[in-house]
Amino acid sequence: SQTIHQWPATLVQPVGSPLSLECTVEGTSNPNLYWYRQAAGRGLQLLFYSVGIGQISSEVPQNLSASRPQDRQFILSSKKLLLSDSGFYLCAWTPGGGYTFGSGTRLTVV
Amino acid sequence: KNEVEQSPQNLTAQEGEFITINCSYSVGISALHWLQQHPGGGIVSLFMLSSGKKKHGRLIATINIQEKHSSLHITASHPRDSAVYICAVYRMDSNYQLIWGAGTKLIIKP
């Protein structure tokens, strides 16, 4: 079966610290992978998407970066977190249509 | 103006009531997605549709491509239906990227 794993579930990090969120997909190959962010009280915003290994497209200029070192692994990173990076981060994948979401990471930058 | 508009923004109803949430969009789409986000943040896909009507349990989704409008209905609403319901559309020219509505926060009172 096809599943998506995302961790950690919650994270509290000080301003200026690095960030690494990981997402892995099982049961499929060559998925399209996405990172979304939801700020408090707002809708989902697409941050990055990837159609293959090493292929990353950025939707919004920001303090974050993404990498796809393996076919089914998608990583969201930051070298120095800002307060405005707080939010709910969701990884998603699609084999070409319907979306499946990870359980999300709630990041609080303090 | 947002490309995907949802109404109402907030909806409070009594248990048992028939619920309707509306979604209008202004772009050409290949399909429309209805999703449910629970208070903890997790997102579940409810429907993906490109024409007509779909039903799953007490949930019904309809779409009118000519009018660029979709509705999500909940029959015999229950407090466990309380969640944020999000409409999102696949743009015709996109790589399966979604354009998101802002969501409708639904509260069903017992």
PDB file of C-alpha atoms in Angstrom:
ATOM      1  CA  SER A   1       0.000   0.000   0.000  1.00  0.00           C
ATOM      2  CA  GLN A   2       1.015   3.575  -0.531  1.00  0.00           C
ATOM      3  CA  THR A   3       1.834   5.581   2.589  1.00  0.00           C
ATOM      4  CA  ILE A   4       3.564   8.812   3.455  1.00  0.00           C
ATOM      5  CA  HIS A   5       5.585   9.416   6.599  1.00  0.00           C
ATOM      6  CA  GLN A   6       6.439  12.819   7.955  1.00  0.00           C
ATOM      7  CA  TRP A   7       8.380  13.703  11.094  1.00  0.00           C
ATOM      8  CA  PRO A   8       8.673  15.110  13.617  1.00  0.00           C
ATOM      9  CA  ALA A   9       5.063  15.836  14.564  1.00  0.00           C
ATOM     10  CA  THR A  10       5.926  18.888  16.664  1.00  0.00           C
ATOM     11  CA  LEU A  11       9.036  20.981  16.938  1.00  0.00           C
ATOM     12  CA  VAL A  12      10.010  24.011  19.007  1.00  0.00           C
ATOM     13  CA  GLN A  13      13.144  25.723  17.786  1.00  0.00           C
ATOM     14  CA  PRO A  14      14.894  28.974  18.740  1.00  0.00           C
ATOM     15  CA  VAL A  15      15.318  31.769  16.241  1.00  0.00           C
ATOM     16  CA  GLY A  16      18.495  31.329  14.255  1.00  0.00           C
ATOM     17  CA  SER A  17      18.656  27.562  14.653  1.00  0.00           C
ATOM     18  CA  PRO A  18      18.672  25.160  11.685  1.00  0.00           C
ATOM     19  CA  LEU A  19      15.713  23.080  10.558  1.00  0.00           C
ATOM     20  CA  SER A  20      15.311  19.728   8.892  1.00  0.00           C
ATOM     21  CA  LEU A  21      11.938  18.132   8.241  1.00  0.00           C
ATOM     22  CA  GLU A  22      11.766  14.820   6.470  1.00  0.00           C
ATOM     23  CA  CYS A  23       9.094  13.155   4.401  1.00  0.00           C
ATOM     24  CA  THR A  24       9.238   9.688   2.879  1.00  0.00           C
ATOM     25  CA  VAL A  25       6.802   7.847   0.673  1.00  0.00           C
ATOM     26  CA  GLU A  26       6.314   4.097   0.455  1.00  0.00           C
ATOM     27  CA  GLY A  27       4.660   1.929  -2.092  1.00  0.00           C
ATOM     28  CA  THR A  28       5.245   4.016  -5.161  1.00  0.00           C
ATOM     29  CA  SER A  29       7.993   5.251  -7.417  1.00  0.00           C
ATOM     30  CA  ASN A  30       8.683   8.601  -9.015  1.00  0.00           C
ATOM     31  CA  PRO A  31       5.956  10.477  -7.148  1.00  0.00           C
ATOM     32  CA  ASN A  32       5.456  14.215  -7.367  1.00  0.00           C
ATOM     33  CA  LEU A  33       6.279  15.539  -3.897  1.00  0.00           C
ATOM     34  CA  TYR A  34       5.187  18.793  -2.279  1.00  0.00           C
ATOM     35  CA  TRP A  35       5.887  20.874   0.805  1.00  0.00           C
ATOM     36  CA  TYR A  36       3.073  23.121   2.004  1.00  0.00           C
ATOM     37  CA  ARG A  37       2.918  25.532   4.909  1.00  0.00           C
ATOM     38  CA  GLN A  38      -0.094  26.764   6.777  1.00  0.00           C
ATOM     39  CA  ALA A  39       0.374  29.834   8.945  1.00  0.00           C
ATOM     40  CA  ALA A  40      -2.011  30.267  11.867  1.00  0.00           C
ATOM     41  CA  GLY A  41      -5.524  31.064  10.641  1.00  0.00           C
ATOM     42  CA  ARG A  42      -4.563  30.977   6.998  1.00  0.00           C
ATOM     43  CA  GLY A  43      -4.785  28.657   4.029  1.00  0.00           C
ATOM     44  CA  LEU A  44      -2.167  26.312   2.669  1.00  0.00           C
ATOM     45  CA  GLN A  45       0.725  27.797   0.740  1.00  0.00           C
ATOM     46  CA  LEU A  46       2.820  25.740  -1.647  1.00  0.00           C
ATOM     47  CA  LEU A  47       6.505  26.092  -0.802  1.00  0.00           C
ATOM     48  CA  PHE A  48       8.281  23.561  -3.001  1.00  0.00           C
ATOM     49  CA  TYR A  49       7.479  20.757  -5.353  1.00  0.00           C
ATOM     50  CA  SER A  50       9.598  18.083  -6.950  1.00  0.00           C
ATOM     51  CA  VAL A  51       8.956  15.878  -9.954  1.00  0.00           C
ATOM     52  CA  GLY A  52      12.118  13.814  -9.540  1.00  0.00           C
ATOM     53  CA  ILE A  53      15.422  13.292  -7.759  1.00  0.00           C
ATOM     54  CA  GLY A  54      17.337  16.545  -7.501  1.00  0.00           C
ATOM     55  CA  GLN A  55      14.540  18.511  -9.194  1.00  0.00           C
ATOM     56  CA  ILE A  56      13.126  21.192  -6.930  1.00  0.00           C
ATOM     57  CA  SER A  57      10.845  24.066  -7.851  1.00  0.00           C
ATOM     58  CA  SER A  58      10.312  26.910  -5.433  1.00  0.00           C
ATOM     59  CA  GLU A  59       7.019  28.742  -5.367  1.00  0.00           C
ATOM     60  CA  VAL A  60       7.762  31.405  -2.787  1.00  0.00           C
ATOM     61  CA  PRO A  61      11.091  33.145  -2.080  1.00  0.00           C
ATOM     62  CA  GLN A  62      11.907  32.548   1.540  1.00  0.00           C
ATOM     63  CA  ASN A  63      14.241  31.371   4.195  1.00  0.00           C
ATOM     64  CA  LEU A  64      13.692  27.710   3.397  1.00  0.00           C
ATOM     65  CA  SER A  65      15.131  25.201   0.962  1.00  0.00           C
ATOM     66  CA  ALA A  66      14.180  21.711  -0.122  1.00  0.00           C
ATOM     67  CA  SER A  67      16.068  18.709  -1.389  1.00  0.00           C
ATOM     68  CA  ARG A  68      15.190  15.354  -2.845  1.00  0.00           C
ATOM     69  CA  PRO A  69      18.192  13.089  -2.389  1.00  0.00           C
ATOM     70  CA  GLN A  70      16.242   9.921  -3.161  1.00  0.00           C
ATOM     71  CA  ASP A  71      13.173   9.140  -5.222  1.00  0.00           C
ATOM     72  CA  ARG A  72      10.896   8.805  -2.221  1.00  0.00           C
ATOM     73  CA  GLN A  73      12.515  11.252   0.186  1.00  0.00           C
ATOM     74  CA  PHE A  74      11.802  14.968   0.398  1.00  0.00           C
ATOM     75  CA  ILE A  75      13.540  17.217   2.928  1.00  0.00           C
ATOM     76  CA  LEU A  76      12.690  20.752   3.991  1.00  0.00           C
ATOM     77  CA  SER A  77      15.535  22.729   5.530  1.00  0.00           C
ATOM     78  CA  SER A  78      16.567  26.069   6.844  1.00  0.00           C
ATOM     79  CA  LYS A  79      19.983  27.305   7.930  1.00  0.00           C
ATOM     80  CA  LYS A  80      18.571  29.947  10.284  1.00  0.00           C
ATOM     81  CA  LEU A  81      14.951  29.962  11.374  1.00  0.00           C
ATOM     82  CA  LEU A  82      12.936  33.162  11.642  1.00  0.00           C
ATOM     83  CA  LEU A  83       9.916  33.778  13.845  1.00  0.00           C
ATOM     84  CA  SER A  84       7.821  33.987  10.683  1.00  0.00           C
ATOM     85  CA  ASP A  85       8.729  30.382   9.848  1.00  0.00           C
ATOM     86  CA  SER A  86       6.332  29.172  12.544  1.00  0.00           C
ATOM     87  CA  GLY A  87       3.439  27.213  11.155  1.00  0.00           C
ATOM     88  CA  PHE A  88       2.106  23.849  10.183  1.00  0.00           C
ATOM     89  CA  TYR A  89       4.150  22.083   7.485  1.00  0.00           C
ATOM     90  CA  LEU A  90       2.634  19.399   5.345  1.00  0.00           C
ATOM     91  CA  CYS A  91       4.276  17.034   2.939  1.00  0.00           C
ATOM     92  CA  ALA A  92       2.123  15.642   0.157  1.00  0.00           C
ATOM     93  CA  TRP A  93       2.502  13.410  -2.818  1.00  0.00           C
ATOM     94  CA  THR A  94       0.553  12.589  -5.912  1.00  0.00           C
ATOM     95  CA  PRO A  95       0.991   9.835  -8.444  1.00  0.00           C
ATOM     96  CA  GLY A  96      -0.732  12.093 -10.920  1.00  0.00           C
ATOM     97  CA  GLY A  97      -4.033  13.236  -9.528  1.00  0.00           C
ATOM     98  CA  GLY A  98      -5.280  12.662  -6.036  1.00  0.00           C
ATOM     99  CA  TYR A  99      -3.283  14.079  -3.187  1.00  0.00           C
ATOM    100  CA  THR A 100      -2.156  12.197  -0.088  1.00  0.00           C
ATOM    101  CA  PHE A 101      -0.897  14.203   2.845  1.00  0.00           C
ATOM    102  CA  GLY A 102       1.500  13.439   5.633  1.00  0.00           C
ATOM    103  CA  SER A 103       0.364  14.024   9.178  1.00  0.00           C
ATOM    104  CA  GLY A 104       2.152  17.354   9.364  1.00  0.00           C
ATOM    105  CA  THR A 105       4.754  19.051  11.553  1.00  0.00           C
ATOM    106  CA  ARG A 106       3.782  21.891  13.816  1.00  0.00           C
ATOM    107  CA  LEU A 107       6.806  24.172  14.050  1.00  0.00           C
ATOM    108  CA  THR A 108       7.037  26.901  16.654  1.00  0.00           C
ATOM    109  CA  VAL A 109       9.989  29.237  16.417  1.00  0.00           C
ATOM    110  CA  VAL A 110      10.678  30.994  19.729  1.00  0.00           C
TER     111      VAL A 110
ATOM    112  CA  LYS B   1      -9.330  38.503  -6.004  1.00  0.00           C
ATOM    113  CA  ASN B   2      -8.457  34.945  -5.051  1.00  0.00           C
ATOM    114  CA  GLU B   3      -8.682  32.343  -7.771  1.00  0.00           C
ATOM    115  CA  VAL B   4     -10.603  30.031  -5.443  1.00  0.00           C
ATOM    116  CA  GLU B   5     -13.267  31.479  -3.192  1.00  0.00           C
ATOM    117  CA  GLN B   6     -15.128  29.596  -0.509  1.00  0.00           C
ATOM    118  CA  SER B   7     -18.254  30.519   1.377  1.00  0.00           C
ATOM    119  CA  PRO B   8     -19.133  30.774   4.100  1.00  0.00           C
ATOM    120  CA  GLN B   9     -15.891  31.359   5.949  1.00  0.00           C
ATOM    121  CA  ASN B  10     -17.424  30.119   9.196  1.00  0.00           C
ATOM    122  CA  LEU B  11     -20.518  28.034   9.744  1.00  0.00           C
ATOM    123  CA  THR B  12     -22.127  26.930  12.994  1.00  0.00           C
ATOM    124  CA  ALA B  13     -25.104  24.589  12.896  1.00  0.00           C
ATOM    125  CA  GLN B  14     -27.057  22.233  15.089  1.00  0.00           C
ATOM    126  CA  GLU B  15     -26.654  18.497  14.908  1.00  0.00           C
ATOM    127  CA  GLY B  16     -28.839  17.005  12.213  1.00  0.00           C
ATOM    128  CA  GLU B  17     -28.889  20.044   9.951  1.00  0.00           C
ATOM    129  CA  PHE B  18     -28.138  19.866   6.237  1.00  0.00           C
ATOM    130  CA  ILE B  19     -24.870  21.672   5.523  1.00  0.00           C
ATOM    131  CA  THR B  20     -23.766  23.312   2.277  1.00  0.00           C
ATOM    132  CA  ILE B  21     -20.326  24.759   1.615  1.00  0.00           C
ATOM    133  CA  ASN B  22     -19.694  26.545  -1.650  1.00  0.00           C
ATOM    134  CA  CYS B  23     -16.596  26.935  -3.807  1.00  0.00           C
ATOM    135  CA  SER B  24     -16.191  29.195  -6.839  1.00  0.00           C
ATOM    136  CA  TYR B  25     -13.099  29.421  -8.995  1.00  0.00           C
ATOM    137  CA  SER B  26     -11.945  31.673 -11.800  1.00  0.00           C
ATOM    138  CA  VAL B  27      -9.341  29.569 -13.612  1.00  0.00           C
ATOM    139  CA  GLY B  28      -9.564  26.677 -16.024  1.00  0.00           C
ATOM    140  CA  ILE B  29      -9.295  23.473 -14.083  1.00  0.00           C
ATOM    141  CA  SER B  30      -8.831  19.794 -14.743  1.00  0.00           C
ATOM    142  CA  ALA B  31     -10.362  18.708 -11.428  1.00  0.00           C
ATOM    143  CA  LEU B  32     -11.486  19.961  -8.049  1.00  0.00           C
ATOM    144  CA  HIS B  33     -10.640  18.582  -4.651  1.00  0.00           C
ATOM    145  CA  TRP B  34     -12.552  18.728  -1.380  1.00  0.00           C
ATOM    146  CA  LEU B  35     -10.466  18.123   1.726  1.00  0.00           C
ATOM    147  CA  GLN B  36     -11.109  18.022   5.437  1.00  0.00           C
ATOM    148  CA  GLN B  37      -8.683  19.362   8.026  1.00  0.00           C
ATOM    149  CA  HIS B  38      -9.199  18.338  11.624  1.00  0.00           C
ATOM    150  CA  PRO B  39      -8.261  20.538  14.586  1.00  0.00           C
ATOM    151  CA  GLY B  40      -4.969  18.687  14.982  1.00  0.00           C
ATOM    152  CA  GLY B  41      -3.992  19.747  11.479  1.00  0.00           C
ATOM    153  CA  GLY B  42      -4.182  16.460   9.597  1.00  0.00           C
ATOM    154  CA  ILE B  43      -5.720  16.697   6.153  1.00  0.00           C
ATOM    155  CA  VAL B  44      -7.877  14.036   4.553  1.00  0.00           C
ATOM    156  CA  SER B  45      -8.963  13.971   0.962  1.00  0.00           C
ATOM    157  CA  LEU B  46     -12.745  13.672   0.656  1.00  0.00           C
ATOM    158  CA  PHE B  47     -13.435  13.933  -3.054  1.00  0.00           C
ATOM    159  CA  MET B  48     -11.757  14.634  -6.314  1.00  0.00           C
ATOM    160  CA  LEU B  49     -14.165  15.379  -9.113  1.00  0.00           C
ATOM    161  CA  SER B  50     -14.159  16.855 -12.580  1.00  0.00           C
ATOM    162  CA  SER B  51     -17.854  16.606 -13.408  1.00  0.00           C
ATOM    163  CA  GLY B  52     -21.212  15.753 -11.961  1.00  0.00           C
ATOM    164  CA  LYS B  53     -21.636  14.469  -8.478  1.00  0.00           C
ATOM    165  CA  LYS B  54     -19.992  12.122  -6.004  1.00  0.00           C
ATOM    166  CA  LYS B  55     -21.355  10.660  -2.786  1.00  0.00           C
ATOM    167  CA  HIS B  56     -19.614   9.032   0.123  1.00  0.00           C
ATOM    168  CA  GLY B  57     -21.697   8.263   3.163  1.00  0.00           C
ATOM    169  CA  ARG B  58     -23.312  11.498   4.335  1.00  0.00           C
ATOM    170  CA  LEU B  59     -21.093  13.634   2.119  1.00  0.00           C
ATOM    171  CA  ILE B  60     -22.072  14.752  -1.358  1.00  0.00           C
ATOM    172  CA  ALA B  61     -19.969  16.851  -3.716  1.00  0.00           C
ATOM    173  CA  THR B  62     -21.183  18.436  -6.912  1.00  0.00           C
ATOM    174  CA  ILE B  63     -19.463  20.457  -9.578  1.00  0.00           C
ATOM    175  CA  ASN B  64     -20.707  22.624 -12.444  1.00  0.00           C
ATOM    176  CA  ILE B  65     -17.816  23.186 -14.800  1.00  0.00           C
ATOM    177  CA  GLN B  66     -19.677  25.761 -16.931  1.00  0.00           C
ATOM    178  CA  GLU B  67     -20.494  27.875 -13.889  1.00  0.00           C
ATOM    179  CA  LYS B  68     -17.109  27.212 -12.232  1.00  0.00           C
ATOM    180  CA  HIS B  69     -18.782  26.242  -9.010  1.00  0.00           C
ATOM    181  CA  SER B  70     -18.773  23.311  -6.628  1.00  0.00           C
ATOM    182  CA  SER B  71     -20.681  22.502  -3.471  1.00  0.00           C
ATOM    183  CA  LEU B  72     -20.029  20.141  -0.595  1.00  0.00           C
ATOM    184  CA  HIS B  73     -23.097  18.937   1.277  1.00  0.00           C
ATOM    185  CA  ILE B  74     -23.306  17.110   4.575  1.00  0.00           C
ATOM    186  CA  THR B  75     -26.567  15.405   5.423  1.00  0.00           C
ATOM    187  CA  ALA B  76     -27.622  14.668   9.013  1.00  0.00           C
ATOM    188  CA  SER B  77     -24.630  16.595  10.357  1.00  0.00           C
ATOM    189  CA  HIS B  78     -22.904  15.373  13.504  1.00  0.00           C
ATOM    190  CA  PRO B  79     -20.493  17.045  15.927  1.00  0.00           C
ATOM    191  CA  ARG B  80     -17.705  14.828  14.581  1.00  0.00           C
ATOM    192  CA  ASP B  81     -18.129  16.601  11.241  1.00  0.00           C
ATOM    193  CA  SER B  82     -16.686  19.720  12.884  1.00  0.00           C
ATOM    194  CA  ALA B  83     -13.559  20.586  10.922  1.00  0.00           C
ATOM    195  CA  VAL B  84     -12.228  22.951   8.295  1.00  0.00           C
ATOM    196  CA  TYR B  85     -13.357  22.021   4.799  1.00  0.00           C
ATOM    197  CA  ILE B  86     -11.087  23.120   2.001  1.00  0.00           C
ATOM    198  CA  CYS B  87     -11.739  23.387  -1.706  1.00  0.00           C
ATOM    199  CA  ALA B  88      -8.733  23.188  -4.021  1.00  0.00           C
ATOM    200  CA  VAL B  89      -8.484  23.088  -7.799  1.00  0.00           C
ATOM    201  CA  TYR B  90      -6.004  21.625 -10.231  1.00  0.00           C
ATOM    202  CA  ARG B  91      -5.149  24.229 -12.825  1.00  0.00           C
ATOM    203  CA  MET B  92      -5.238  22.867 -16.355  1.00  0.00           C
ATOM    204  CA  ASP B  93      -1.682  23.922 -17.100  1.00  0.00           C
ATOM    205  CA  SER B  94      -0.153  22.895 -13.773  1.00  0.00           C
ATOM    206  CA  ASN B  95       1.964  19.938 -12.788  1.00  0.00           C
ATOM    207  CA  TYR B  96      -0.762  18.705 -10.446  1.00  0.00           C
ATOM    208  CA  GLN B  97      -0.335  21.738  -8.232  1.00  0.00           C
ATOM    209  CA  LEU B  98      -3.369  22.788  -6.284  1.00  0.00           C
ATOM    210  CA  ILE B  99      -4.779  26.272  -5.851  1.00  0.00           C
ATOM    211  CA  TRP B 100      -6.329  26.379  -2.423  1.00  0.00           C
ATOM    212  CA  GLY B 101      -9.397  28.041  -1.035  1.00  0.00           C
ATOM    213  CA  ALA B 102      -9.140  29.611   2.398  1.00  0.00           C
ATOM    214  CA  GLY B 103     -11.340  26.958   3.971  1.00  0.00           C
ATOM    215  CA  THR B 104     -14.676  26.896   5.754  1.00  0.00           C
ATOM    216  CA  LYS B 105     -14.639  26.309   9.481  1.00  0.00           C
ATOM    217  CA  LEU B 106     -17.641  24.168  10.384  1.00  0.00           C
ATOM    218  CA  ILE B 107     -18.851  23.672  13.934  1.00  0.00           C
ATOM    219  CA  ILE B 108     -21.722  21.294  14.604  1.00  0.00           C
ATOM    220  CA  LYS B 109     -23.287  21.704  18.029  1.00  0.00           C
ATOM    221  CA  PRO B 110     -24.933  18.752  19.758  1.00  0.00           C
TER     222      PRO B 110
END
